[in-house]
Amino acid sequence: MSDMRIVLLGGRIQGKSSSGNTILGRQEFGTAGRTAECVKREGETAGRHITVVEAPGWWNNYTVEQTPERDKGEIVLSVSLCPPGPHALLLVIRVDVSFTETHRRAVQEHMELLGERVWSHTILLFTTGEWLGDTSIEQHIESGGEALQWVVEKCGNRYHVVDNKKSDGGQVTELLDKIEEMVAGNRGHYVDFDAKIMNGLMKRKDEEKRKAEEKKTKVKKQRETLRSSAGGVPHISDMRVVLLGNRSAGKSSSGNTILGRQEFGTAGRTAECVKREGETAGRHITVVEAPGWWINCTVEETPERDKGEIVLSVSLCPPGPHALLLVINVSWSFTETFRRAVQEHMELLGERVWSHTILLFTRGEWLGDTSIEQHIESEGEALQWVVEKCGNRYHVVDNKKSDGGQVTELLEKIEEMVAVNSGERSMDQPPKFGGGQTEVSSSGDSALGSSKSSLMSTLMRRFETLSTAPTSSGYSTGQSEKSAADGSTLMAPHSRGASLKGRSS
């Protein structure tokens, strides 16, 4: 075969880009960041013209439903980028990582986005071959267990090992020979694709890109108009922020990014509200992190204590926070179940909470060359609903990156929101604590049902504990509400404000 077409598929961090470089014999694929869109490269190797397409990877512990729509679309589109279709799909798996049943399920579901017959055109490409030492790949497969053996059998016992750190043309030549043998066994057939489906996907991708540009331009113009208006955007020297969101979304890491140092613990879950303060970008910043919720849980399924902490969070930076940052991980698919959980938990603070909320996307590095607007458009109505509820206010952070610019821009967006909200309060009926009846506004679409009474009892006990705790225990007491001279804020639940100091998460 003088002209060979290959597509590289597999989970994230499996070595797809490095394998593409090994096959082409030079650095054609970037290995520093993630592949967010299909990448196509060509070259001459072992007397053949080779076309290699690398598709975005999936998380090894994700089902296909959890993978973002854009990634799934790119996986399907990959086979159309080397027409009339690839001769081989190389399923890339590292040999130095245990291959579990969870990994197997992820491989099956993502590979079969291309149809059940995909396996007859697939060769299993094991990377980090140097890790095997004197162990043969066959011994590794046998000791790897049923999950790995299942994949090997689905690929018709076709597999190959590469050491991507080694300049050895022989390992590539042998791989190409195995591809030729597979093609011969398939009677010369390559992976065909439905042109109508591919055209539809391309049109959708182009439309998403167009809408993303429109959104980006609209948001930019709104910000410019606000800053050039007569009132302008006042600088807030003492800013108060509350981090909300589901578990593992990156709230603690985002708090550390905002404050510019490790203040929030990231090893375990945040079980109670945590308050930290610091100086950032010429401002004194108070950050409160509330416990998260499970992304697939309704508000009724969330423990009463967690709901109580969420409501209590706004009282820990009296007279109330300037902004609520709703933290969402961009590497997760945002489903309707996810959206419902967000709405119900956010509206524990009242329907008008949205006018004080900015959507904070974490794992910004995961986007690669994809803009956040493209991600929003490709994810569909569920995520778009949340973005619109937040008044098209959103920001992206890479919490692994020491970049003060991303924090400064976020703080400026908060100041802009405060300027727009001037004179407004987010809760018509903020939660009341102390004697008498207690209630919480739930004027949104989600109903708290019978859980409300129990929740408020928990809130009262928790608040009273904070309010009466001696200062030696780490709590501060007796703080009174002061007027929000620096802009509109969320109202704290009660005049007896409470704050937390020195607690670890």
XYZ file of C-alpha atoms in Angstrom:
505
model
C 0.000 0.000 0.000
C 1.718 3.159 -1.189
C -0.971 5.450 0.229
C -2.125 4.614 3.750
C -4.737 6.401 5.890
C -4.828 6.047 9.690
C -6.973 7.454 12.515
C -5.703 7.512 16.114
C -8.373 7.007 18.794
C -8.242 6.452 22.544
C -8.559 7.932 26.002
C -6.815 11.069 27.154
C -3.094 10.923 27.986
C -2.682 7.565 26.263
C -0.023 8.751 23.824
C -1.981 9.395 20.609
C -0.050 12.532 19.616
C 3.328 10.917 20.377
C 2.308 7.842 18.381
C 1.407 10.042 15.414
C 4.875 11.603 15.600
C 6.483 8.172 15.798
C 4.571 6.946 12.726
C 5.487 10.018 10.647
C 9.063 10.076 11.961
C 8.980 13.725 13.061
C 7.186 16.165 15.382
C 3.896 16.865 13.609
C 1.454 16.572 16.508
C 1.666 18.806 19.566
C 2.156 16.916 22.830
C 2.063 19.801 25.340
C -1.731 20.195 25.600
C -4.879 18.331 24.816
C -6.187 17.660 21.303
C -9.517 19.521 21.284
C -10.281 19.078 17.576
C -9.249 16.482 15.016
C -5.733 17.087 13.685
C -4.583 15.787 10.284
C -0.934 15.383 9.245
C 0.819 13.692 6.310
C 4.302 12.420 5.510
C 6.481 9.753 3.892
C 7.348 6.711 5.997
C 8.871 3.354 5.004
C 8.243 3.993 1.312
C 4.592 4.927 1.834
C 2.614 8.159 1.880
C 0.902 8.194 5.273
C -2.071 10.321 6.350
C -2.641 10.358 10.107
C -5.689 11.873 11.837
C -5.777 12.238 15.605
C -9.196 12.538 17.279
C -9.803 14.080 20.736
C -9.582 11.601 23.592
C -12.079 10.715 26.279
C -11.643 10.364 30.035
C -11.009 6.705 30.879
C -13.657 6.726 33.625
C -16.354 8.457 31.556
C -19.332 6.855 29.896
C -20.154 8.168 26.448
C -23.021 10.182 27.986
C -20.562 12.062 30.189
C -18.313 13.047 27.269
C -19.047 16.544 25.893
C -21.015 16.656 22.644
C -18.230 18.419 20.781
C -15.770 15.605 21.520
C -18.207 12.933 20.410
C -18.826 14.847 17.201
C -15.078 15.121 16.532
C -14.606 11.366 17.063
C -17.274 10.613 14.464
C -15.930 13.255 12.055
C -12.380 11.863 12.277
C -13.008 9.108 9.724
C -14.188 11.648 7.138
C -10.953 13.674 7.253
C -8.990 11.163 5.179
C -11.404 10.351 2.311
C -12.592 7.946 1.100
C -11.949 6.587 4.609
C -9.139 5.292 6.842
C -7.553 1.901 6.250
C -6.991 1.474 9.974
C -8.158 2.771 13.323
C -5.435 2.582 15.961
C -6.896 2.285 19.457
C -4.156 3.676 21.709
C -3.764 2.253 25.231
C -0.870 2.650 27.672
C 0.658 -0.534 29.066
C 1.842 1.150 32.267
C -1.705 1.828 33.547
C -4.077 -0.837 34.859
C -6.916 -1.468 32.399
C -10.129 -1.796 34.402
C -13.710 -2.681 33.544
C -14.513 1.037 33.685
C -11.831 1.653 31.035
C -13.194 -1.186 28.921
C -16.715 0.220 28.988
C -15.437 3.680 28.040
C -13.469 2.198 25.125
C -16.430 0.209 23.840
C -18.943 3.051 24.058
C -16.686 5.639 22.421
C -15.391 3.332 19.689
C -18.910 2.242 18.801
C -19.874 5.831 18.063
C -18.464 4.756 14.681
C -20.668 1.665 14.526
C -20.377 -1.944 15.669
C -18.289 -2.909 12.618
C -15.532 -0.516 13.704
C -13.690 -3.400 15.399
C -12.871 -5.192 12.132
C -10.782 -2.164 11.134
C -9.079 -1.621 14.503
C -5.597 -2.488 15.752
C -4.752 -2.091 19.420
C -1.670 0.139 19.733
C 0.064 -0.209 23.096
C 2.235 2.761 24.071
C 4.977 3.208 26.719
C 6.413 -0.077 25.452
C 9.677 0.595 27.306
C 7.770 -0.007 30.545
C 7.384 -3.709 29.735
C 11.086 -4.466 30.102
C 11.602 -8.209 29.536
C 7.865 -8.900 29.755
C 6.273 -9.752 26.399
C 3.101 -7.962 25.337
C 1.340 -11.340 25.353
C 2.269 -11.839 29.010
C 0.991 -8.337 29.756
C -2.325 -9.099 28.041
C -2.762 -12.363 29.922
C -1.999 -10.761 33.269
C -4.100 -7.688 32.462
C -7.371 -9.480 33.132
C -10.673 -9.968 31.349
C -11.304 -6.290 30.543
C -8.120 -5.952 28.463
C -8.523 -9.400 26.930
C -12.029 -8.459 25.802
C -10.679 -5.472 23.854
C -7.876 -7.535 22.296
C -10.416 -10.119 21.124
C -12.763 -7.428 19.757
C -9.801 -6.221 17.668
C -9.354 -9.727 16.249
C -6.159 -10.247 18.308
C -4.472 -7.488 16.333
C -2.087 -5.459 18.474
C 1.284 -3.743 18.347
C 3.635 -2.096 20.863
C 5.564 1.147 20.364
C 8.126 3.001 22.418
C 7.480 6.634 21.462
C 10.732 7.728 23.093
C 12.730 5.514 20.755
C 13.830 6.415 17.208
C 13.339 2.992 15.683
C 11.969 2.781 12.163
C 11.576 -0.962 12.560
C 8.692 -0.677 15.026
C 6.828 1.589 12.582
C 7.492 -0.639 9.560
C 6.138 -3.631 11.471
C 3.009 -1.665 12.407
C 2.397 -0.665 8.776
C 2.841 -4.300 7.718
C 0.186 -5.330 10.250
C -2.160 -2.680 8.844
C -1.659 -4.080 5.352
C -2.437 -7.574 6.621
C -5.654 -6.342 8.242
C -6.712 -4.537 5.048
C -6.050 -7.706 3.074
C -8.203 -9.648 5.544
C -10.928 -7.032 4.990
C -10.633 -7.585 1.214
C -9.227 -4.141 0.677
C -12.102 -2.378 2.388
C -11.497 0.746 4.437
C -13.723 2.399 7.038
C -16.561 3.914 5.052
C -18.860 6.602 6.364
C -22.261 8.048 5.611
C -21.597 11.257 3.685
C -25.013 12.630 4.632
C -24.317 12.194 8.345
C -20.854 13.715 8.025
C -22.174 16.690 6.058
C -24.788 17.224 8.745
C -22.130 17.175 11.458
C -19.950 19.624 9.529
C -22.877 21.986 9.001
C -23.727 21.819 12.693
C -20.115 22.508 13.594
C -20.004 25.520 11.256
C -23.285 26.816 12.685
C -21.997 26.447 16.249
C -18.866 28.340 15.287
C -20.947 31.140 13.751
C -23.163 31.421 16.837
C -20.102 31.339 19.075
C -18.595 34.305 17.255
C -21.880 36.187 17.535
C -22.038 35.512 21.283
C -18.424 36.558 21.751
C -18.969 39.793 19.847
C -22.219 40.555 21.691
C -20.687 40.049 25.136
C -17.642 42.116 24.228
C -19.818 44.973 22.972
C -21.958 44.888 26.134
C -18.866 45.154 28.321
C -17.436 48.011 26.250
C -20.767 49.891 26.347
C -20.992 49.526 30.116
C -17.452 50.753 30.695
C -17.913 53.754 28.393
C -21.247 54.784 29.955
C -21.603 57.894 32.121
C -21.588 55.975 35.384
C -18.766 53.695 34.293
C -17.662 50.742 36.400
C -16.483 51.607 39.914
C -13.461 49.842 41.359
C -14.394 47.633 44.334
C -11.535 47.680 46.821
C -13.202 45.216 49.222
C -14.803 42.393 47.231
C -16.830 39.477 48.571
C -17.341 36.283 46.571
C -19.094 32.954 47.203
C -18.141 29.798 45.266
C -21.013 27.409 44.523
C -21.289 24.315 42.369
C -21.303 20.546 42.301
C -18.703 18.344 43.910
C -15.346 18.014 42.136
C -16.099 21.000 39.884
C -12.980 22.841 41.089
C -14.334 25.273 43.677
C -11.419 24.927 46.089
C -8.833 25.229 43.309
C -10.654 28.284 41.956
C -10.566 29.891 45.397
C -6.810 29.329 45.505
C -6.438 30.799 42.011
C -8.414 33.910 42.977
C -6.376 34.486 46.141
C -3.101 33.585 44.447
C -2.054 31.002 47.030
C -3.102 27.705 48.617
C -5.817 28.715 51.068
C -8.457 26.062 50.353
C -7.749 22.369 50.805
C -8.156 20.336 47.615
C -7.515 16.815 48.938
C -11.008 16.093 50.282
C -14.519 17.424 50.026
C -15.660 20.706 51.567
C -18.197 19.598 54.200
C -18.825 23.050 55.714
C -18.507 26.575 54.382
C -14.901 27.788 54.378
C -13.940 31.474 54.395
C -10.566 32.856 53.351
C -9.255 36.374 52.659
C -6.352 37.938 50.819
C -5.057 40.713 48.586
C -5.409 40.249 44.826
C -5.039 42.715 41.948
C -5.182 45.732 44.269
C -8.291 44.513 46.079
C -9.053 42.890 49.399
C -10.910 39.699 48.478
C -13.098 37.591 50.755
C -13.882 34.160 49.311
C -16.408 31.729 50.799
C -16.644 28.186 49.468
C -19.886 26.274 50.051
C -20.208 22.475 49.997
C -21.033 21.040 46.590
C -23.852 18.796 45.410
C -23.809 15.686 43.245
C -24.446 16.572 39.606
C -27.133 13.896 39.244
C -28.967 14.648 42.506
C -32.116 16.691 42.906
C -32.266 19.152 45.788
C -34.474 16.683 47.702
C -31.680 14.075 47.503
C -29.016 16.452 48.839
C -28.392 16.103 52.601
C -30.106 18.726 54.754
C -26.798 19.852 56.216
C -25.354 20.583 52.761
C -28.423 22.593 51.768
C -28.139 24.487 55.023
C -24.490 25.331 54.347
C -25.334 26.547 50.829
C -27.945 28.977 52.178
C -25.685 29.992 55.055
C -22.774 30.796 52.727
C -24.095 34.230 51.758
C -24.153 35.329 55.407
C -20.467 34.621 55.981
C -19.278 37.762 54.195
C -21.650 40.437 55.562
C -23.508 42.421 54.419
C -23.519 39.920 51.553
C -21.411 38.794 48.585
C -20.998 40.932 45.497
C -20.935 37.824 43.329
C -21.812 34.158 43.348
C -19.473 32.148 41.141
C -21.213 29.032 39.821
C -18.323 26.655 39.124
C -18.652 24.154 36.250
C -15.972 21.841 34.868
C -15.828 22.182 31.068
C -14.499 18.646 30.649
C -17.874 17.185 31.687
C -20.911 16.842 29.494
C -23.593 19.228 30.716
C -26.832 17.242 30.620
C -30.411 18.122 31.467
C -29.971 16.259 34.776
C -26.944 18.441 35.478
C -28.934 21.580 34.601
C -31.801 20.657 36.900
C -29.424 20.055 39.801
C -27.815 23.453 39.217
C -31.160 25.254 39.084
C -32.630 23.618 42.170
C -29.552 24.122 44.346
C -28.896 27.687 43.201
C -32.518 28.663 43.819
C -32.213 27.672 47.463
C -31.043 31.302 47.564
C -34.099 32.570 45.687
C -35.054 33.053 42.054
C -33.247 36.383 41.799
C -29.937 34.745 42.682
C -29.148 34.571 38.961
C -28.727 38.338 38.621
C -25.739 38.092 40.959
C -24.185 34.965 39.422
C -21.252 34.539 37.047
C -20.607 31.146 35.501
C -16.999 30.150 36.238
C -15.724 27.417 33.926
C -12.781 25.427 35.275
C -10.310 23.157 33.449
C -9.766 25.898 30.873
C -6.662 24.066 29.626
C -8.955 21.271 28.478
C -10.495 23.504 25.792
C -7.292 23.678 23.743
C -7.904 25.896 20.718
C -11.673 25.738 21.217
C -13.220 28.968 22.500
C -15.525 28.841 25.502
C -18.285 30.189 23.259
C -17.876 27.204 20.912
C -18.066 24.885 23.910
C -21.275 26.554 25.094
C -22.882 26.302 21.662
C -21.878 22.676 21.106
C -23.081 21.464 24.505
C -26.674 22.331 23.690
C -29.737 23.757 25.401
C -29.014 22.655 28.976
C -25.779 24.632 29.295
C -27.102 27.494 27.186
C -30.048 27.810 29.599
C -27.671 28.324 32.527
C -25.541 30.824 30.600
C -28.644 32.847 29.757
C -29.918 32.690 33.354
C -26.567 34.220 34.354
C -27.125 37.058 31.875
C -24.391 35.732 29.540
C -21.818 36.337 32.257
C -19.095 33.680 32.210
C -15.371 33.310 32.652
C -12.797 30.538 32.144
C -9.893 29.717 34.451
C -7.026 27.275 34.252
C -6.370 26.475 37.905
C -3.056 24.825 37.051
C -1.754 28.067 35.588
C -0.164 30.930 37.531
C -1.644 33.749 35.491
C -2.808 36.831 37.339
C -4.420 38.131 34.164
C -7.213 35.550 34.255
C -8.056 36.579 37.842
C -7.934 40.315 37.116
C -10.361 39.871 34.230
C -12.721 37.874 36.454
C -12.702 40.596 39.117
C -13.421 43.212 36.454
C -16.413 41.165 35.281
C -17.663 41.065 38.862
C -17.377 44.854 39.092
C -19.316 45.181 35.840
C -22.087 42.943 37.169
C -22.255 44.953 40.403
C -22.548 48.165 38.384
C -25.475 46.704 36.441
C -27.102 45.476 39.669
C -26.734 48.810 41.458
C -29.564 49.220 43.930
C -30.892 45.682 43.516
C -31.064 42.762 45.919
C -31.012 39.160 44.782
C -33.486 37.662 47.257
C -37.013 38.930 47.692
C -37.364 36.894 50.874
C -33.939 36.081 52.247
C -33.834 33.209 54.760
C -34.708 34.364 58.296
C -33.070 32.981 61.404
C -33.900 33.383 65.053
C -37.298 33.185 66.733
C -40.554 32.823 64.878
C -41.306 31.358 61.478
C -38.522 30.568 59.058
C -38.767 30.458 55.325
C -36.668 30.486 52.222
C -37.683 31.887 48.878
C -38.335 29.244 46.250
C -40.046 31.299 43.614
C -38.214 29.525 40.791
C -39.333 26.512 38.753
C -38.008 23.982 41.270
C -39.998 23.203 44.405
C -38.306 22.228 47.642
C -41.358 20.310 48.809
C -41.428 18.738 52.257
C -37.674 19.098 52.711
C -37.986 22.857 53.341
C -39.164 22.626 56.927
C -36.385 20.234 57.908
C -33.843 22.340 56.051
C -34.790 25.505 57.908
C -34.581 23.770 61.264
C -31.047 22.720 60.381
C -30.219 26.262 59.272
C -31.472 27.765 62.515
C -29.387 25.414 64.643
C -26.290 25.958 62.501
C -26.664 29.753 62.517
C -27.273 29.952 66.225
C -24.160 27.844 66.829
C -22.069 30.237 64.763
C -23.601 33.344 66.323
C -23.010 32.282 69.916
C -19.645 30.552 69.501
C -16.809 32.098 71.581
C -14.146 33.905 69.593
C -11.464 31.547 70.879
C -13.012 28.747 68.822
C -12.110 30.467 65.569
C -15.477 32.076 64.868
C -15.999 35.825 64.959
C -19.228 37.135 66.429
C -21.317 40.240 66.768
C -20.616 41.656 63.320
C -23.310 44.054 62.159
C -24.414 44.627 58.609
C -23.067 47.722 56.979
C -24.360 49.495 53.916
C -23.002 48.306 50.613
C -21.365 51.533 49.580
C -19.236 49.743 47.016
C -22.122 48.313 45.004
C -25.098 46.017 45.127
C -24.720 42.812 47.105
C -26.654 39.725 48.040
C -28.459 40.355 51.332
C -27.122 38.390 54.267
C -29.810 36.235 55.941
C -29.889 38.069 59.284
C -28.471 41.111 61.008
C -26.425 38.874 63.279
C -23.779 38.135 60.663
C -21.272 35.365 61.234
C -17.937 34.648 59.642
C -15.508 31.764 59.771
C -11.794 32.100 60.292
C -8.922 29.708 60.077
C -10.925 26.579 59.296
C -9.550 24.007 56.887
C -11.920 22.504 54.350
